[in-house]
């Protein structure tokens, strides 16, 4: 609610300011301002595409890394620990640079800006997802495994039909937080030239010399995005919970 | 000799089970014939749960042998899978799947591990829900049911796998007193169908009524094993006498 009030005042300020402040650069009521606003808004496309692609991949990878972490086999558990610790200790920005500039010569693959961003973001996030999944799965009562065993379910079916559906309901708030985090971290991919929100703002600042106004719009763009996504996550949570009660 | 094996559903011989340094089962031997009803009692921590959990492979015994329906329970591999599908288990805490409806709780096993179609499984599930007298609850979720109803769903879930043997681990201990009899009634009904049953319970009225064999355990050992008439009227050991006195007081 507090966020909404701040947002309201921030938006009210925009047309209220005089031309001295330079709001004309992003004033949709004049022609060049409208072009600029459209340019800034077009950054949403790659911010969203990048973030959602990355989170989908990181959820899958995170789960695949979490499962060996729950194994009785110490080698598998060690794999999990090493993966999580190593990936977590590299800053995302460094990972982005490394994937973009380092991966092509090593692998011989042609890594586009978009996929370099996706790989780096997904890799970084997968370590957190792995920890979230591990915690979620560990929180499920062992009686659930025993009951599955007693009706002859194998490991895969036990996970798929009994453990994961319950674990995912529990970790949904954490997954929502990761999505918000991912949307914000995607701004770092601007450094290798990804045309997302932050990059668009940077480019406009270079041509218009109006950093205050343009970056204020950028802040608002992220604010609106995060508020909408958070509301969506909460809606989904409520729906899943009422499913269980219904 | 060969005939004896066929008539015995469960043959436990000289089984030991350790948790770390602690010996939970010490040289336990027990055989259960097809259709026989065995009731196991004994003080808390005496190894009752561990024993029956060894029978369906939830715990691995260290030495000795367990043969279920002619199949030797080995360390890993196919035998465990084969035995699991022949042995059902009902738990003290029910262990229903909270995110699934009653019907889905019961049909999940048959659909996934016995390859029944959903239609076949639903039909079978409804027969067993009628057997435990709650067919009208099929579409509800476990949390919407009373404890007694939940345990009856758990029994139906086990029955729907059509096991030869059913294990009960204190099925009424987590229930409010007024719900105990509805579960025991279902179990008595089952006993009358000739199902092989091993029940860990302290419900002595039930034991007297259905048991063919009473087993008393203490400190990881079977201390006393006798038909109910002998067991209740003239137990051999003082430990068993004292235990029965305590139990029958309340
Ligand atoms: N997973 C386990 N790890 C360590 N000790 C255990 C475990 N399961 C059971 N025990 C111990 O083994 C003994 C027998 O337990 P249990 O078979 O559950 O007894 P009962 O069912 O007769 O109350 C107890 O002392 C208990 O603490
Ligand atoms: Mg017990």
Short mmCIF file of C-alpha atoms and ligand atoms in Angstrom, two decimals:
data_model
loop_
_atom_site.label_atom_id
_atom_site.label_comp_id
_atom_site.label_asym_id
_atom_site.label_seq_id
_atom_site.Cartn_x
_atom_site.Cartn_y
_atom_site.Cartn_z
CA UNK A 1 0.00 0.00 0.00
CA UNK A 2 2.81 2.36 0.94
CA UNK A 3 4.49 1.59 -2.38
CA UNK A 4 1.29 2.48 -4.22
CA UNK A 5 1.06 5.87 -2.52
CA UNK A 6 4.66 6.72 -3.42
CA UNK A 7 3.99 5.59 -6.96
CA UNK A 8 0.89 7.78 -7.16
CA UNK A 9 2.83 10.90 -6.10
CA UNK A 10 5.68 10.08 -8.40
CA UNK A 11 3.35 9.85 -11.39
CA UNK A 12 1.50 13.01 -10.36
CA UNK A 13 4.83 14.85 -10.33
CA UNK A 14 5.63 14.09 -13.97
CA UNK A 15 3.25 16.42 -15.84
CA UNK A 16 3.30 18.87 -12.92
CA UNK A 17 6.92 19.84 -13.43
CA UNK A 18 7.82 22.72 -15.69
CA UNK A 19 9.97 22.53 -18.79
CA UNK A 20 12.88 23.87 -16.74
CA UNK A 21 13.09 20.43 -15.24
CA UNK A 22 13.30 18.87 -18.63
CA UNK A 23 10.33 16.55 -18.35
CA UNK A 24 9.59 17.33 -21.98
CA UNK A 25 11.94 14.47 -22.96
CA UNK A 26 9.45 11.99 -21.66
CA UNK A 27 6.23 13.98 -22.01
CA UNK A 28 3.91 11.80 -24.10
CA UNK A 29 1.87 14.90 -25.10
CA UNK A 30 4.56 16.18 -27.42
CA UNK A 31 5.82 14.34 -30.41
CA UNK A 32 9.46 13.70 -29.55
CA UNK A 33 8.56 12.96 -25.94
CA UNK A 34 6.09 10.31 -27.08
CA UNK A 35 8.75 8.72 -29.27
CA UNK A 36 11.13 8.66 -26.30
CA UNK A 37 8.52 7.13 -23.98
CA UNK A 38 7.74 4.44 -26.53
CA UNK A 39 11.45 3.78 -26.88
CA UNK A 40 11.82 3.36 -23.11
CA UNK A 41 8.73 1.17 -22.80
CA UNK A 42 9.93 -1.10 -25.61
CA UNK A 43 12.61 -2.29 -23.17
CA UNK A 44 9.94 -4.27 -21.32
CA UNK A 45 9.98 -6.85 -24.10
CA UNK A 46 13.51 -8.11 -23.46
CA UNK A 47 13.39 -7.56 -19.70
CA UNK A 48 10.39 -9.86 -19.53
CA UNK A 49 11.59 -12.37 -22.11
CA UNK A 50 15.03 -12.57 -20.54
CA UNK A 51 13.74 -12.91 -16.98
CA UNK A 52 11.05 -15.47 -17.65
CA UNK A 53 13.25 -17.60 -19.89
CA UNK A 54 15.97 -17.52 -17.26
CA UNK A 55 13.71 -18.39 -14.36
CA UNK A 56 12.15 -21.30 -16.24
CA UNK A 57 15.59 -22.74 -16.90
CA UNK A 58 16.88 -22.01 -13.41
CA UNK A 59 13.89 -23.73 -11.78
CA UNK A 60 14.54 -26.89 -13.78
CA UNK A 61 18.30 -26.80 -13.20
CA UNK A 62 17.75 -25.90 -9.53
CA UNK A 63 15.52 -28.94 -9.05
CA UNK A 64 18.02 -31.20 -10.80
CA UNK A 65 20.76 -29.89 -8.52
CA UNK A 66 18.59 -30.11 -5.40
CA UNK A 67 17.72 -33.81 -5.82
CA UNK A 68 21.31 -35.15 -5.54
CA UNK A 69 21.66 -32.89 -2.50
CA UNK A 70 19.02 -35.02 -0.78
CA UNK A 71 20.62 -38.33 -1.69
CA UNK A 72 22.20 -40.76 0.76
CA UNK A 73 25.22 -40.99 -1.54
CA UNK A 74 27.94 -38.61 -0.27
CA UNK A 75 29.32 -38.04 -3.79
CA UNK A 76 25.99 -36.81 -5.03
CA UNK A 77 25.60 -34.62 -1.95
CA UNK A 78 29.07 -33.19 -2.52
CA UNK A 79 28.21 -32.39 -6.13
CA UNK A 80 25.26 -30.40 -4.83
CA UNK A 81 27.34 -28.51 -2.27
CA UNK A 82 30.14 -27.67 -4.69
CA UNK A 83 27.72 -26.48 -7.37
CA UNK A 84 25.81 -24.27 -4.97
CA UNK A 85 28.89 -22.79 -3.29
CA UNK A 86 30.80 -22.12 -6.49
CA UNK A 87 27.92 -20.60 -8.42
CA UNK A 88 26.80 -18.51 -5.47
CA UNK A 89 30.20 -16.98 -4.94
CA UNK A 90 30.50 -15.47 -8.44
CA UNK A 91 28.87 -12.01 -8.80
CA UNK A 92 26.16 -11.99 -11.46
CA UNK A 93 27.81 -9.17 -13.38
CA UNK A 94 31.05 -11.14 -13.57
CA UNK A 95 29.14 -14.22 -14.68
CA UNK A 96 27.48 -12.24 -17.47
CA UNK A 97 30.81 -10.92 -18.73
CA UNK A 98 32.42 -14.33 -18.46
CA UNK A 99 29.64 -16.13 -20.32
CA UNK A 100 29.52 -13.50 -23.07
CA UNK A 101 33.25 -13.08 -23.63
CA UNK A 102 34.57 -16.37 -22.31
CA UNK A 103 32.15 -19.05 -23.41
CA UNK A 104 32.38 -18.57 -27.22
CA UNK A 105 36.17 -19.11 -27.45
CA UNK A 106 36.04 -22.04 -25.02
CA UNK A 107 33.12 -23.86 -26.60
CA UNK A 108 33.41 -22.60 -30.16
CA UNK A 109 29.71 -21.71 -29.99
CA UNK A 110 28.31 -18.43 -31.18
CA UNK A 111 26.62 -17.10 -28.03
CA UNK A 112 24.22 -14.24 -28.73
CA UNK A 113 23.73 -11.42 -26.24
CA UNK A 114 20.30 -12.77 -25.34
CA UNK A 115 21.47 -16.32 -24.65
CA UNK A 116 24.56 -15.15 -22.82
CA UNK A 117 22.22 -13.20 -20.55
CA UNK A 118 19.90 -16.16 -20.10
CA UNK A 119 22.75 -18.57 -19.34
CA UNK A 120 24.35 -16.23 -16.81
CA UNK A 121 21.11 -15.31 -15.04
CA UNK A 122 19.83 -18.89 -15.02
CA UNK A 123 23.12 -20.27 -13.79
CA UNK A 124 23.34 -17.75 -11.00
CA UNK A 125 19.72 -18.20 -9.96
CA UNK A 126 19.87 -22.00 -10.16
CA UNK A 127 22.06 -22.15 -7.07
CA UNK A 128 19.41 -20.29 -5.10
CA UNK A 129 16.63 -22.38 -6.61
CA UNK A 130 18.53 -25.53 -5.62
CA UNK A 131 18.64 -24.38 -2.02
CA UNK A 132 14.97 -23.41 -2.06
CA UNK A 133 13.93 -26.77 -3.49
CA UNK A 134 16.15 -28.67 -1.08
CA UNK A 135 14.61 -26.87 1.87
CA UNK A 136 11.10 -27.35 0.52
CA UNK A 137 11.57 -31.05 -0.12
CA UNK A 138 13.22 -31.57 3.26
CA UNK A 139 10.26 -29.95 4.99
CA UNK A 140 7.93 -32.71 3.77
CA UNK A 141 7.17 -35.27 6.47
CA UNK A 142 8.93 -38.61 6.02
CA UNK A 143 5.59 -40.34 6.50
CA UNK A 144 4.76 -39.17 2.97
CA UNK A 145 7.67 -41.19 1.60
CA UNK A 146 6.70 -44.19 3.69
CA UNK A 147 3.09 -44.06 2.52
CA UNK A 148 4.30 -43.79 -1.10
CA UNK A 149 6.60 -46.75 -0.54
CA UNK A 150 3.75 -48.77 0.91
CA UNK A 151 1.60 -48.23 -2.18
CA UNK A 152 4.56 -49.30 -4.33
CA UNK A 153 5.38 -45.95 -5.92
CA UNK A 154 8.91 -45.76 -7.28
CA UNK A 155 11.22 -42.81 -6.59
CA UNK A 156 10.16 -40.85 -9.65
CA UNK A 157 6.45 -41.20 -9.03
CA UNK A 158 6.89 -40.44 -5.33
CA UNK A 159 8.61 -37.19 -6.24
CA UNK A 160 6.28 -36.30 -9.06
CA UNK A 161 2.92 -37.06 -7.48
CA UNK A 162 3.51 -36.81 -3.74
CA UNK A 163 6.55 -34.82 -2.67
CA UNK A 164 7.01 -32.08 -5.28
CA UNK A 165 3.37 -30.97 -5.48
CA UNK A 166 3.47 -30.36 -1.72
CA UNK A 167 6.96 -28.88 -1.72
CA UNK A 168 6.16 -26.44 -4.53
CA UNK A 169 3.13 -25.12 -2.68
CA UNK A 170 5.37 -24.44 0.29
CA UNK A 171 8.15 -22.76 -1.64
CA UNK A 172 5.93 -20.66 -3.88
CA UNK A 173 6.54 -17.46 -1.89
CA UNK A 174 10.29 -18.02 -2.19
CA UNK A 175 9.98 -18.71 -5.92
CA UNK A 176 8.03 -15.47 -6.25
CA UNK A 177 10.83 -13.61 -4.52
CA UNK A 178 13.33 -15.16 -6.90
CA UNK A 179 11.28 -14.01 -9.87
CA UNK A 180 11.29 -10.43 -8.57
CA UNK A 181 15.01 -10.71 -7.93
CA UNK A 182 15.53 -12.03 -11.46
CA UNK A 183 13.58 -9.14 -13.01
CA UNK A 184 15.87 -6.71 -11.21
CA UNK A 185 19.07 -8.59 -11.99
CA UNK A 186 18.20 -8.66 -15.68
CA UNK A 187 19.16 -4.96 -15.75
CA UNK A 188 22.79 -6.05 -15.47
CA UNK A 189 22.62 -7.70 -18.88
CA UNK A 190 22.51 -4.16 -20.30
CA UNK A 191 26.28 -4.17 -19.93
CA UNK A 192 26.72 -6.52 -22.89
CA UNK A 193 24.18 -4.60 -24.97
CA UNK A 194 20.90 -6.38 -24.28
CA UNK A 195 18.13 -3.98 -25.35
CA UNK A 196 16.11 -4.22 -22.16
CA UNK A 197 14.76 -1.43 -19.94
CA UNK A 198 18.06 -0.26 -18.48
CA UNK A 199 19.93 -0.33 -21.78
CA UNK A 200 17.20 1.67 -23.50
CA UNK A 201 17.35 4.28 -20.75
CA UNK A 202 21.13 4.48 -21.01
CA UNK A 203 20.98 4.98 -24.75
CA UNK A 204 18.37 7.69 -24.44
CA UNK A 205 20.43 9.49 -21.80
CA UNK A 206 23.36 9.56 -24.20
CA UNK A 207 21.32 11.27 -26.93
CA UNK A 208 19.10 13.51 -24.77
CA UNK A 209 21.41 14.45 -21.86
CA UNK A 210 18.52 14.20 -19.39
CA UNK A 211 19.64 11.53 -16.89
CA UNK A 212 17.47 12.71 -13.97
CA UNK A 213 14.20 12.50 -15.89
CA UNK A 214 15.01 9.39 -17.86
CA UNK A 215 16.32 7.39 -14.93
CA UNK A 216 13.30 8.46 -12.90
CA UNK A 217 11.12 6.93 -15.59
CA UNK A 218 13.33 3.83 -15.47
CA UNK A 219 12.79 3.54 -11.72
CA UNK A 220 9.05 3.80 -12.25
CA UNK A 221 9.16 1.19 -14.99
CA UNK A 222 10.76 -1.33 -12.62
CA UNK A 223 8.49 -0.32 -9.76
CA UNK A 224 5.35 -0.93 -11.81
CA UNK A 225 6.73 -4.19 -13.16
CA UNK A 226 7.59 -5.54 -9.72
CA UNK A 227 4.27 -4.47 -8.21
CA UNK A 228 2.32 -6.21 -10.97
CA UNK A 229 4.41 -9.38 -10.79
CA UNK A 230 4.21 -9.52 -6.97
CA UNK A 231 0.44 -9.18 -7.13
CA UNK A 232 0.36 -12.01 -9.67
CA UNK A 233 2.44 -14.26 -7.45
CA UNK A 234 0.21 -13.57 -4.44
CA UNK A 235 -2.86 -14.34 -6.51
CA UNK A 236 -1.35 -17.66 -7.58
CA UNK A 237 -0.46 -18.52 -3.99
CA UNK A 238 -3.98 -17.86 -2.79
CA UNK A 239 -5.41 -19.95 -5.60
CA UNK A 240 -3.19 -22.93 -4.84
CA UNK A 241 -3.94 -22.70 -1.15
CA UNK A 242 -7.67 -22.56 -1.67
CA UNK A 243 -7.31 -25.53 -4.02
CA UNK A 244 -5.97 -27.54 -1.16
CA UNK A 245 -8.78 -26.48 1.15
CA UNK A 246 -11.66 -26.51 -1.30
CA UNK B 1 9.22 -78.84 4.06
CA UNK B 2 8.16 -77.26 0.74
CA UNK B 3 4.57 -77.25 1.92
CA UNK B 4 5.43 -75.41 5.09
CA UNK B 5 6.93 -72.58 3.07
CA UNK B 6 3.79 -72.21 0.98
CA UNK B 7 1.57 -71.95 4.03
CA UNK B 8 3.71 -69.37 5.68
CA UNK B 9 3.13 -65.83 4.55
CA UNK B 10 5.90 -64.38 6.63
CA UNK B 11 8.96 -66.08 8.01
CA UNK B 12 11.29 -64.03 10.15
CA UNK B 13 14.42 -65.78 11.37
CA UNK B 14 17.05 -64.51 13.80
CA UNK B 15 16.68 -60.89 12.71
CA UNK B 16 18.89 -58.18 14.18
CA UNK B 17 18.45 -54.47 13.58
CA UNK B 18 20.67 -51.70 14.83
CA UNK B 19 20.34 -47.91 14.82
CA UNK B 20 23.91 -46.75 15.29
CA UNK B 21 25.03 -48.46 18.48
CA UNK B 22 21.53 -49.14 19.63
CA UNK B 23 20.14 -52.63 19.05
CA UNK B 24 16.45 -52.24 18.26
CA UNK B 25 15.85 -55.88 17.35
CA UNK B 26 17.79 -58.72 18.93
CA UNK B 27 17.43 -62.14 17.41
CA UNK B 28 13.76 -61.92 16.54
CA UNK B 29 12.04 -64.90 14.96
CA UNK B 30 8.38 -65.06 14.04
CA UNK B 31 6.35 -66.88 11.47
CA UNK B 32 2.89 -65.98 10.33
CA UNK B 33 0.69 -68.34 8.37
CA UNK B 34 -1.53 -67.26 5.52
CA UNK B 35 -4.76 -65.84 6.93
CA UNK B 36 -3.36 -65.63 10.43
CA UNK B 37 -3.91 -62.54 12.61
CA UNK B 38 -1.06 -61.59 14.87
CA UNK B 39 -1.26 -58.84 17.47
CA UNK B 40 1.99 -57.39 18.77
CA UNK B 41 2.10 -55.41 21.99
CA UNK B 42 4.76 -54.21 24.36
CA UNK B 43 6.08 -51.05 25.97
CA UNK B 44 7.06 -48.02 23.92
CA UNK B 45 10.50 -48.36 22.38
CA UNK B 46 10.47 -52.14 22.50
CA UNK B 47 10.94 -52.48 18.72
CA UNK B 48 7.38 -53.23 17.58
CA UNK B 49 7.38 -50.64 14.81
CA UNK B 50 10.89 -51.56 13.75
CA UNK B 51 9.87 -55.19 13.40
CA UNK B 52 6.89 -54.62 11.17
CA UNK B 53 8.72 -51.93 9.19
CA UNK B 54 11.37 -54.54 8.40
CA UNK B 55 8.66 -56.72 6.88
CA UNK B 56 7.86 -54.27 4.08
CA UNK B 57 11.39 -53.00 3.72
CA UNK B 58 10.91 -49.57 5.31
CA UNK B 59 13.81 -50.57 7.55
CA UNK B 60 16.62 -52.88 6.48
CA UNK B 61 17.53 -55.63 8.89
CA UNK B 62 21.23 -56.30 9.42
CA UNK B 63 21.27 -60.04 9.77
CA UNK B 64 18.89 -62.94 9.78
CA UNK B 65 16.31 -63.53 7.07
CA UNK B 66 12.85 -62.31 6.24
CA UNK B 67 10.82 -64.24 3.71
CA UNK B 68 7.48 -62.78 2.64
CA UNK B 69 5.17 -64.86 0.50
CA UNK B 70 8.10 -66.97 -0.63
CA UNK B 71 10.30 -64.00 -1.57
CA UNK B 72 13.44 -63.31 0.41
CA UNK B 73 13.81 -59.66 1.35
CA UNK B 74 17.28 -58.86 0.08
CA UNK B 75 19.33 -55.72 0.43
CA UNK B 76 18.08 -54.09 -2.77
CA UNK B 77 16.61 -54.74 -6.17
CA UNK B 78 13.55 -56.51 -7.40
CA UNK B 79 12.64 -58.40 -4.22
CA UNK B 80 11.82 -55.19 -2.38
CA UNK B 81 9.51 -54.07 -5.17
CA UNK B 82 7.82 -57.47 -5.23
CA UNK B 83 7.33 -57.55 -1.50
CA UNK B 84 6.02 -53.99 -1.29
CA UNK B 85 3.18 -54.78 -3.65
CA UNK B 86 2.17 -57.77 -1.50
CA UNK B 87 2.32 -55.98 1.82
CA UNK B 88 0.13 -53.02 2.75
CA UNK B 89 0.77 -50.78 5.72
CA UNK B 90 -1.44 -48.56 7.87
CA UNK B 91 0.36 -45.94 9.93
CA UNK B 92 -0.31 -44.36 13.29
CA UNK B 93 -0.33 -40.87 11.70
CA UNK B 94 -2.41 -42.02 8.67
CA UNK B 95 0.10 -40.40 6.26
CA UNK B 96 -2.55 -39.52 3.72
CA UNK B 97 -1.48 -37.30 0.83
CA UNK B 98 -2.89 -33.90 1.90
CA UNK B 99 -2.91 -32.35 -1.57
CA UNK B 100 -5.01 -35.13 -3.11
CA UNK B 101 -8.69 -35.95 -2.74
CA UNK B 102 -9.67 -39.12 -0.92
CA UNK B 103 -10.29 -40.83 -4.25
CA UNK B 104 -6.92 -39.76 -5.66
CA UNK B 105 -5.18 -40.85 -2.45
CA UNK B 106 -6.56 -44.33 -2.98
CA UNK B 107 -6.08 -44.62 -6.74
CA UNK B 108 -2.55 -43.19 -7.04
CA UNK B 109 -0.83 -46.47 -6.15
CA UNK B 110 -2.96 -48.74 -8.36
CA UNK B 111 -2.72 -46.36 -11.33
CA UNK B 112 1.04 -45.82 -11.14
CA UNK B 113 2.32 -49.16 -9.95
CA UNK B 114 -0.31 -51.64 -11.12
CA UNK B 115 -1.09 -49.87 -14.39
CA UNK B 116 -4.83 -49.76 -13.82
CA UNK B 117 -6.77 -47.25 -15.91
CA UNK B 118 -8.27 -44.35 -13.99
CA UNK B 119 -11.71 -45.82 -14.57
CA UNK B 120 -10.78 -49.25 -13.21
CA UNK B 121 -8.97 -47.69 -10.27
CA UNK B 122 -11.89 -45.41 -9.40
CA UNK B 123 -14.27 -48.34 -9.46
CA UNK B 124 -12.00 -50.40 -7.25
CA UNK B 125 -11.48 -47.45 -4.90
CA UNK B 126 -15.21 -47.01 -4.48
CA UNK B 127 -15.64 -50.68 -3.51
CA UNK B 128 -13.04 -50.26 -0.79
CA UNK B 129 -14.45 -46.92 0.35
CA UNK B 130 -17.75 -48.75 0.79
CA UNK B 131 -15.93 -51.46 2.71
CA UNK B 132 -14.66 -48.82 5.16
CA UNK B 133 -18.09 -47.15 5.11
CA UNK B 134 -17.25 -43.70 3.75
CA UNK B 135 -18.02 -43.76 0.01
CA UNK B 136 -19.64 -40.33 0.30
CA UNK B 137 -16.32 -38.70 1.20
CA UNK B 138 -14.56 -39.62 -2.06
CA UNK B 139 -14.23 -36.07 -3.38
CA UNK B 140 -13.10 -34.46 -0.10
CA UNK B 141 -9.58 -33.65 0.98
CA UNK B 142 -8.08 -35.44 4.01
CA UNK B 143 -8.10 -32.31 6.18
CA UNK B 144 -11.88 -32.12 5.84
CA UNK B 145 -12.30 -35.52 7.51
CA UNK B 146 -12.20 -36.59 11.14
CA UNK B 147 -9.26 -38.66 12.37
CA UNK B 148 -11.30 -41.84 12.31
CA UNK B 149 -12.41 -41.17 8.75
CA UNK B 150 -8.84 -40.39 7.69
CA UNK B 151 -7.59 -43.67 9.09
CA UNK B 152 -10.35 -45.53 7.28
CA UNK B 153 -9.29 -43.83 4.05
CA UNK B 154 -5.74 -44.97 4.75
CA UNK B 155 -7.00 -48.53 5.19
CA UNK B 156 -8.93 -48.29 1.91
CA UNK B 157 -5.77 -46.97 0.24
CA UNK B 158 -3.85 -50.04 1.39
CA UNK B 159 -6.64 -52.42 0.42
CA UNK B 160 -6.88 -50.96 -3.07
CA UNK B 161 -3.39 -52.32 -3.75
CA UNK B 162 -4.94 -55.74 -3.04
CA UNK B 163 -2.13 -56.91 -0.76
CA UNK B 164 -1.87 -60.39 0.70
CA UNK B 165 -0.69 -59.04 4.01
CA UNK B 166 -1.65 -55.92 5.93
CA UNK B 167 0.51 -54.37 8.62
CA UNK B 168 -0.98 -51.98 11.17
CA UNK B 169 1.27 -49.80 13.30
CA UNK B 170 -0.81 -48.54 16.22
CA UNK B 171 -3.64 -47.49 13.90
CA UNK B 172 -5.80 -46.07 16.68
CA UNK B 173 -3.19 -44.44 18.90
CA UNK B 174 -3.52 -41.00 17.29
CA UNK B 175 -7.32 -41.03 17.44
CA UNK B 176 -9.74 -39.39 19.84
CA UNK B 177 -11.32 -42.13 21.98
CA UNK B 178 -14.75 -41.80 20.39
CA UNK B 179 -13.29 -42.62 16.95
CA UNK B 180 -11.35 -45.72 17.90
CA UNK B 181 -14.21 -48.15 17.53
CA UNK B 182 -15.10 -47.11 13.97
CA UNK B 183 -11.57 -48.02 12.89
CA UNK B 184 -11.47 -51.23 14.93
CA UNK B 185 -14.81 -52.28 13.43
CA UNK B 186 -13.32 -51.96 9.95
CA UNK B 187 -10.29 -54.00 11.05
CA UNK B 188 -12.50 -56.71 12.54
CA UNK B 189 -14.39 -56.82 9.24
CA UNK B 190 -11.09 -57.28 7.44
CA UNK B 191 -10.00 -60.04 9.78
CA UNK B 192 -13.18 -61.89 8.90
CA UNK B 193 -12.27 -61.85 5.20
CA UNK B 194 -9.22 -64.01 5.94
CA UNK B 195 -6.58 -61.36 5.26
CA UNK B 196 -3.19 -61.99 6.85
CA UNK B 197 -2.77 -59.23 9.43
CA UNK B 198 -0.10 -58.09 11.81
CA UNK B 199 -1.31 -55.39 14.16
CA UNK B 200 0.73 -53.45 16.64
CA UNK B 201 -1.92 -52.24 19.06
CA UNK B 202 -2.77 -51.91 22.70
CA UNK B 203 -6.48 -52.40 22.10
CA UNK B 204 -6.78 -55.62 24.03
CA UNK B 205 -10.51 -56.06 23.42
CA UNK B 206 -9.78 -56.10 19.72
CA UNK B 207 -6.83 -58.44 20.26
CA UNK B 208 -8.91 -60.95 22.19
CA UNK B 209 -11.54 -60.90 19.49
CA UNK B 210 -9.44 -61.31 16.36
CA UNK B 211 -5.93 -62.49 17.25
CA UNK B 212 -4.80 -66.01 16.48
CA UNK B 213 -1.46 -65.26 18.05
CA UNK B 214 -0.34 -62.69 20.62
CA UNK B 215 3.22 -61.44 20.68
CA UNK B 216 4.74 -59.47 23.55
CA UNK B 217 7.95 -57.57 22.87
CA UNK B 218 10.35 -55.90 25.27
CA UNK B 219 13.77 -54.38 24.68
CA UNK B 220 14.01 -55.58 21.10
CA UNK B 221 13.09 -59.18 21.84
CA UNK B 222 10.00 -61.30 21.56
CA UNK B 223 9.44 -62.22 25.19
CA UNK B 224 6.18 -64.06 24.90
CA UNK B 225 4.19 -65.61 22.08
CA UNK B 226 0.93 -67.47 22.67
CA UNK B 227 -2.68 -67.83 21.56
CA UNK B 228 -4.83 -65.09 23.20
CA UNK B 229 -6.52 -67.37 25.74
CA UNK B 230 -3.18 -68.50 27.13
CA UNK B 231 -1.59 -65.05 26.71
CA UNK B 232 -4.20 -63.13 28.68
CA UNK B 233 -5.00 -65.73 31.34
CA UNK B 234 -1.58 -67.10 32.19
CA UNK B 235 1.38 -65.24 30.73
CA UNK B 236 4.73 -66.87 31.44
CA UNK B 237 6.84 -63.84 32.27
CA UNK B 238 6.49 -61.17 34.94
CA UNK B 239 7.28 -58.43 32.41
CA UNK B 240 4.31 -59.45 30.33
CA UNK B 241 2.07 -59.78 33.39
CA UNK B 242 2.97 -56.29 34.57
CA UNK B 243 2.50 -54.83 31.13
CA UNK B 244 -0.95 -56.38 30.77
CA UNK B 245 -1.93 -55.19 34.24
CA UNK B 246 -0.99 -51.62 33.32
CA UNK B 247 -2.73 -51.71 29.96
CA UNK B 248 -5.93 -53.28 31.26
CA UNK B 249 -6.19 -50.78 34.10
CA UNK B 250 -7.33 -48.00 31.77
N1 LIG C 1 15.35 -44.25 12.72
C1 LIG C 1 15.79 -44.48 13.96
N2 LIG C 1 16.99 -44.02 14.37
C2 LIG C 1 17.44 -44.25 15.61
N3 LIG C 1 16.78 -44.96 16.54
C3 LIG C 1 15.57 -45.45 16.20
C4 LIG C 1 15.02 -45.23 14.90
N4 LIG C 1 13.81 -45.84 14.86
C5 LIG C 1 13.63 -46.40 16.07
N5 LIG C 1 14.66 -46.17 16.88
C6 LIG C 1 14.82 -46.66 18.25
O1 LIG C 1 14.58 -48.04 18.27
C7 LIG C 1 13.82 -48.41 19.40
C8 LIG C 1 12.60 -49.14 18.96
O2 LIG C 1 11.74 -48.26 18.30
P1 LIG C 1 10.33 -48.66 17.78
O3 LIG C 1 10.45 -49.87 16.94
O4 LIG C 1 9.73 -47.46 17.14
O5 LIG C 1 9.57 -49.01 19.12
P2 LIG C 1 8.02 -49.19 19.38
O6 LIG C 1 7.32 -49.12 18.08
O7 LIG C 1 7.92 -50.51 20.06
O8 LIG C 1 7.63 -48.07 20.29
C9 LIG C 1 13.52 -47.13 20.15
O9 LIG C 1 14.40 -47.04 21.24
C10 LIG C 1 13.79 -46.04 19.17
O10 LIG C 1 14.29 -44.90 19.82
MG1 LIG C 2 5.91 -47.72 17.37
#
